[in-house]
PDB file of C-alpha atoms in Angstrom:
ATOM      1  CA  ASN A  76     -13.496  -6.886   5.014  1.00  0.00           C
ATOM      2  CA  VAL A  77     -15.530  -8.083   2.005  1.00  0.00           C
ATOM      3  CA  LYS A  78     -18.264  -5.722   0.821  1.00  0.00           C
ATOM      4  CA  GLN A  79     -19.993  -7.971  -1.774  1.00  0.00           C
ATOM      5  CA  THR A  80     -19.579 -11.457  -3.092  1.00  0.00           C
ATOM      6  CA  TYR A  81     -20.603 -12.260  -6.628  1.00  0.00           C
ATOM      7  CA  VAL A  82     -20.317 -16.002  -6.724  1.00  0.00           C
ATOM      8  CA  LYS A  83     -21.373 -19.032  -4.748  1.00  0.00           C
ATOM      9  CA  GLU A  84     -20.012 -22.426  -4.095  1.00  0.00           C
ATOM     10  CA  GLY A  85     -20.322 -24.664  -7.133  1.00  0.00           C
ATOM     11  CA  ASP A  86     -20.340 -21.717  -9.713  1.00  0.00           C
ATOM     12  CA  SER A  87     -18.139 -21.945 -12.724  1.00  0.00           C
ATOM     13  CA  VAL A  88     -15.847 -19.029 -13.345  1.00  0.00           C
ATOM     14  CA  LYS A  89     -13.558 -17.984 -16.122  1.00  0.00           C
ATOM     15  CA  VAL A  90     -10.437 -15.813 -15.999  1.00  0.00           C
ATOM     16  CA  GLY A  91     -11.338 -12.153 -15.258  1.00  0.00           C
ATOM     17  CA  ASP A  92     -14.739 -12.985 -13.676  1.00  0.00           C
ATOM     18  CA  LYS A  93     -15.473 -10.834 -10.571  1.00  0.00           C
ATOM     19  CA  LEU A  94     -15.313 -12.936  -7.478  1.00  0.00           C
ATOM     20  CA  PHE A  95     -15.774 -10.352  -4.722  1.00  0.00           C
ATOM     21  CA  THR A  96     -15.241  -6.643  -3.703  1.00  0.00           C
ATOM     22  CA  TYR A  97     -13.516  -5.470  -0.667  1.00  0.00           C
ATOM     23  CA  ASP A  98     -15.058  -2.775   1.524  1.00  0.00           C
ATOM     24  CA  THR A  99     -12.892   0.408   0.809  1.00  0.00           C
ATOM     25  CA  ALA A 100     -14.740   3.027   2.993  1.00  0.00           C
ATOM     26  CA  GLU A 101     -11.782   2.980   5.494  1.00  0.00           C
ATOM     27  CA  ASP A 102      -9.125   3.406   2.733  1.00  0.00           C
ATOM     28  CA  GLU A 103     -11.168   6.208   1.025  1.00  0.00           C
ATOM     29  CA  GLU A 104     -11.271   8.105   4.368  1.00  0.00           C
ATOM     30  CA  LYS A 105      -7.450   7.537   4.595  1.00  0.00           C
ATOM     31  CA  LEU A 106      -7.005   8.826   1.193  1.00  0.00           C
ATOM     32  CA  ALA A 107      -9.087  12.034   1.746  1.00  0.00           C
ATOM     33  CA  GLN A 108      -7.076  12.711   4.916  1.00  0.00           C
ATOM     34  CA  ALA A 109      -3.677  12.049   3.136  1.00  0.00           C
ATOM     35  CA  GLN A 110      -4.747  14.541   0.358  1.00  0.00           C
ATOM     36  CA  ILE A 111      -5.603  17.128   3.016  1.00  0.00           C
ATOM     37  CA  ASP A 112      -2.337  16.590   4.843  1.00  0.00           C
ATOM     38  CA  LEU A 113      -0.482  16.959   1.644  1.00  0.00           C
ATOM     39  CA  GLU A 114      -2.029  20.227   0.695  1.00  0.00           C
ATOM     40  CA  ARG A 115      -1.404  21.547   4.161  1.00  0.00           C
ATOM     41  CA  ASN A 116       2.374  20.477   3.949  1.00  0.00           C
ATOM     42  CA  GLU A 117       2.747  22.036   0.609  1.00  0.00           C
ATOM     43  CA  SER A 118       1.276  25.310   1.859  1.00  0.00           C
ATOM     44  CA  ASP A 119       3.520  25.077   4.960  1.00  0.00           C
ATOM     45  CA  LEU A 120       6.547  24.524   2.586  1.00  0.00           C
ATOM     46  CA  GLU A 121       5.975  27.699   0.801  1.00  0.00           C
ATOM     47  CA  ASN A 122       5.678  29.577   4.164  1.00  0.00           C
ATOM     48  CA  LYS A 123       8.828  27.967   5.506  1.00  0.00           C
ATOM     49  CA  LYS A 124      10.685  28.691   2.200  1.00  0.00           C
ATOM     50  CA  PHE A 125       9.558  32.396   2.560  1.00  0.00           C
ATOM     51  CA  GLN A 126      10.803  32.611   6.102  1.00  0.00           C
ATOM     52  CA  LEU A 127      14.076  31.080   5.140  1.00  0.00           C
ATOM     53  CA  GLU A 128      14.695  33.495   2.349  1.00  0.00           C
ATOM     54  CA  SER A 129      13.656  36.397   4.763  1.00  0.00           C
ATOM     55  CA  TRP A 130      16.127  35.297   7.349  1.00  0.00           C
ATOM     56  CA  GLU A 131      19.048  34.793   4.971  1.00  0.00           C
ATOM     57  CA  LYS A 132      18.516  38.559   3.895  1.00  0.00           C
ATOM     58  CA  GLN A 133      19.049  39.482   7.582  1.00  0.00           C
ATOM     59  CA  LYS A 134      22.618  38.165   7.758  1.00  0.00           C
ATOM     60  CA  PRO A 135      24.486  40.026  10.404  1.00  0.00           C
ATOM     61  CA  LYS A 136      27.280  42.379   9.316  1.00  0.00           C
ATOM     62  CA  ASP A 137      30.928  41.363   9.718  1.00  0.00           C
ATOM     63  CA  ASN A 138      31.434  43.640  12.704  1.00  0.00           C
ATOM     64  CA  ALA A 139      28.521  41.885  14.612  1.00  0.00           C
ATOM     65  CA  THR A 140      29.186  40.153  17.898  1.00  0.00           C
ATOM     66  CA  ASP A 141      29.883  36.441  17.755  1.00  0.00           C
ATOM     67  CA  GLU A 142      26.733  35.963  19.879  1.00  0.00           C
ATOM     68  CA  VAL A 143      24.654  37.630  17.162  1.00  0.00           C
ATOM     69  CA  LYS A 144      26.392  35.640  14.463  1.00  0.00           C
ATOM     70  CA  LEU A 145      25.843  32.368  16.378  1.00  0.00           C
ATOM     71  CA  GLU A 146      22.134  33.196  16.952  1.00  0.00           C
ATOM     72  CA  TYR A 147      21.703  33.943  13.202  1.00  0.00           C
ATOM     73  CA  THR A 148      23.443  30.686  12.228  1.00  0.00           C
ATOM     74  CA  ALA A 149      21.323  28.572  14.656  1.00  0.00           C
ATOM     75  CA  THR A 150      18.087  30.159  13.399  1.00  0.00           C
ATOM     76  CA  LEU A 151      19.204  29.738   9.747  1.00  0.00           C
ATOM     77  CA  LEU A 152      19.928  26.134  10.347  1.00  0.00           C
ATOM     78  CA  GLN A 153      16.552  25.582  12.054  1.00  0.00           C
ATOM     79  CA  TYR A 154      14.782  27.098   9.046  1.00  0.00           C
ATOM     80  CA  GLN A 155      16.705  24.954   6.604  1.00  0.00           C
ATOM     81  CA  THR A 156      15.876  21.905   8.713  1.00  0.00           C
ATOM     82  CA  ASP A 157      12.158  22.830   8.799  1.00  0.00           C
ATOM     83  CA  VAL A 158      12.112  23.240   4.983  1.00  0.00           C
ATOM     84  CA  LYS A 159      13.860  19.770   4.451  1.00  0.00           C
ATOM     85  CA  SER A 160      11.533  18.051   6.989  1.00  0.00           C
ATOM     86  CA  THR A 161       8.495  19.440   5.211  1.00  0.00           C
ATOM     87  CA  GLU A 162       9.788  18.298   1.815  1.00  0.00           C
ATOM     88  CA  TYR A 163      10.256  14.731   3.368  1.00  0.00           C
ATOM     89  CA  ASP A 164       6.687  14.827   4.704  1.00  0.00           C
ATOM     90  CA  ILE A 165       5.467  15.850   1.211  1.00  0.00           C
ATOM     91  CA  ARG A 166       7.311  12.925  -0.412  1.00  0.00           C
ATOM     92  CA  GLN A 167       5.923  10.542   2.057  1.00  0.00           C
ATOM     93  CA  GLY A 168       2.480  11.875   1.737  1.00  0.00           C
ATOM     94  CA  LYS A 169       2.663  11.557  -2.101  1.00  0.00           C
ATOM     95  CA  GLU A 170       3.774   7.964  -1.649  1.00  0.00           C
ATOM     96  CA  GLU A 171       1.021   7.095   0.766  1.00  0.00           C
ATOM     97  CA  ILE A 172      -1.548   8.608  -1.613  1.00  0.00           C
ATOM     98  CA  LYS A 173      -0.122   6.582  -4.501  1.00  0.00           C
ATOM     99  CA  ASN A 174      -0.348   3.357  -2.339  1.00  0.00           C
ATOM    100  CA  LEU A 175      -3.915   4.078  -1.148  1.00  0.00           C
ATOM    101  CA  GLU A 176      -5.101   4.861  -4.793  1.00  0.00           C
ATOM    102  CA  ALA A 177      -3.454   1.474  -5.892  1.00  0.00           C
ATOM    103  CA  THR A 178      -5.342  -0.341  -2.934  1.00  0.00           C
ATOM    104  CA  LEU A 179      -8.601   1.212  -4.066  1.00  0.00           C
ATOM    105  CA  GLN A 180      -8.064   0.090  -7.633  1.00  0.00           C
ATOM    106  CA  LYS A 181      -7.705  -3.510  -6.450  1.00  0.00           C
ATOM    107  CA  ALA A 182     -10.970  -3.537  -4.513  1.00  0.00           C
ATOM    108  CA  ASP A 183     -12.467  -5.961  -7.109  1.00  0.00           C
ATOM    109  CA  VAL A 184     -10.895  -9.359  -6.990  1.00  0.00           C
ATOM    110  CA  LEU A 185     -10.960 -11.242 -10.195  1.00  0.00           C
ATOM    111  CA  SER A 186     -10.506 -14.881 -11.036  1.00  0.00           C
ATOM    112  CA  GLU A 187      -7.018 -15.694 -12.143  1.00  0.00           C
ATOM    113  CA  LEU A 188      -8.054 -19.078 -13.685  1.00  0.00           C
ATOM    114  CA  GLU A 189     -10.842 -20.980 -15.166  1.00  0.00           C
ATOM    115  CA  GLY A 190     -12.418 -23.289 -12.614  1.00  0.00           C
ATOM    116  CA  VAL A 191     -15.170 -23.952 -10.082  1.00  0.00           C
ATOM    117  CA  ILE A 192     -15.897 -22.263  -6.728  1.00  0.00           C
ATOM    118  CA  LYS A 193     -14.781 -24.875  -4.307  1.00  0.00           C
ATOM    119  CA  LYS A 194     -15.310 -23.029  -1.007  1.00  0.00           C
ATOM    120  CA  ILE A 195     -16.401 -19.712   0.317  1.00  0.00           C
ATOM    121  CA  ASN A 196     -15.319 -18.797   3.860  1.00  0.00           C
ATOM    122  CA  LYS A 197     -18.660 -17.465   5.005  1.00  0.00           C
ATOM    123  CA  THR A 198     -17.707 -17.184   8.730  1.00  0.00           C
ATOM    124  CA  ASN A 199     -14.931 -14.975   8.014  1.00  0.00           C
ATOM    125  CA  ASN A 200     -14.920 -12.271   5.390  1.00  0.00           C
ATOM    126  CA  SER A 201     -11.865 -10.719   6.642  1.00  0.00           C
ATOM    127  CA  ASN A 202      -8.287 -12.145   5.825  1.00  0.00           C
ATOM    128  CA  ASN A 203      -7.164 -11.619   9.391  1.00  0.00           C
ATOM    129  CA  TYR A 204      -7.967 -15.205  10.646  1.00  0.00           C
ATOM    130  CA  TYR A 205      -7.185 -18.596   9.301  1.00  0.00           C
ATOM    131  CA  MET A 206      -9.742 -21.105   8.292  1.00  0.00           C
ATOM    132  CA  SER A 207      -9.942 -24.557   9.935  1.00  0.00           C
ATOM    133  CA  ASP A 208      -8.062 -26.119   6.886  1.00  0.00           C
ATOM    134  CA  GLY A 209      -5.080 -23.825   7.482  1.00  0.00           C
ATOM    135  CA  SER A 210      -5.770 -21.457   4.545  1.00  0.00           C
ATOM    136  CA  ASP A 211      -6.590 -17.815   4.834  1.00  0.00           C
ATOM    137  CA  ALA A 212      -8.316 -17.708   1.522  1.00  0.00           C
ATOM    138  CA  TYR A 213     -11.833 -16.155   1.460  1.00  0.00           C
ATOM    139  CA  ILE A 214     -12.596 -18.065  -1.939  1.00  0.00           C
ATOM    140  CA  THR A 215     -11.009 -21.197  -3.156  1.00  0.00           C
ATOM    141  CA  VAL A 216     -11.264 -21.830  -6.919  1.00  0.00           C
ATOM    142  CA  MET A 217     -10.439 -25.339  -8.186  1.00  0.00           C
ATOM    143  CA  ALA A 218      -8.920 -25.178 -11.718  1.00  0.00           C
ATOM    144  CA  VAL A 219     -10.517 -27.207 -14.506  1.00  0.00           C
ATOM    145  CA  GLY A 220      -8.848 -28.661 -17.533  1.00  0.00           C
ATOM    146  CA  ASP A 221      -5.916 -30.677 -18.481  1.00  0.00           C
ATOM    147  CA  PHE A 222      -3.257 -31.372 -15.747  1.00  0.00           C
ATOM    148  CA  ARG A 223       0.293 -32.667 -16.232  1.00  0.00           C
ATOM    149  CA  VAL A 224       2.018 -34.230 -13.319  1.00  0.00           C
ATOM    150  CA  LYS A 225       5.871 -34.097 -13.254  1.00  0.00           C
ATOM    151  CA  GLY A 226       7.801 -36.539 -11.214  1.00  0.00           C
ATOM    152  CA  THR A 227      10.831 -38.667 -10.963  1.00  0.00           C
ATOM    153  CA  ILE A 228      10.923 -42.533 -10.714  1.00  0.00           C
ATOM    154  CA  ASN A 229      13.668 -45.043 -10.864  1.00  0.00           C
ATOM    155  CA  GLU A 230      13.586 -48.486 -12.529  1.00  0.00           C
ATOM    156  CA  GLN A 231      12.963 -50.228  -9.314  1.00  0.00           C
ATOM    157  CA  HIS A 232       9.698 -48.568  -8.578  1.00  0.00           C
ATOM    158  CA  VAL A 233       8.236 -48.088 -12.313  1.00  0.00           C
ATOM    159  CA  SER A 234       6.121 -51.211 -11.968  1.00  0.00           C
ATOM    160  CA  GLU A 235       4.274 -49.621  -8.998  1.00  0.00           C
ATOM    161  CA  LEU A 236       2.762 -46.953 -11.301  1.00  0.00           C
ATOM    162  CA  ASN A 237      -0.601 -47.706 -12.947  1.00  0.00           C
ATOM    163  CA  VAL A 238      -2.522 -45.578 -15.426  1.00  0.00           C
ATOM    164  CA  GLY A 239      -5.340 -43.591 -13.709  1.00  0.00           C
ATOM    165  CA  GLU A 240      -3.944 -44.078 -10.261  1.00  0.00           C
ATOM    166  CA  LEU A 241      -3.945 -40.995  -7.973  1.00  0.00           C
TER     167      LEU A 241
END
């Protein structure tokens, strides 16, 4: 959703002018939760590594029964899996935080061209719906300045072109 619009239809804009700002409250909450989750996972990882190290020191003696050895191995594998799973969760959490921070930095939308504000979609300040003209743009900027039209024409149709014709 759009938090604030800084231009109106008919305004002239230059490259870098602020057009509007997205409402980032929801993403800020997600970022705070992701940071809490990351801290919790990092704490859990230290605990799980400690448990793994402790368990590795309890290796059964060579004369232990096969059942004891099997139980030790199964528990050891579970601890190793827990450590790897938590390490994966930490990597995912860091990536999520990075993406959310990037999203928050892009909250201000700036004009990428010099032009005039042609249309502002006032009925929809969310990009989830399409406007009646088929565009999902919140703001449409019409560029100003010189234009060059490239095309191909053959000798048979060259006489149909006139200067100034659209």
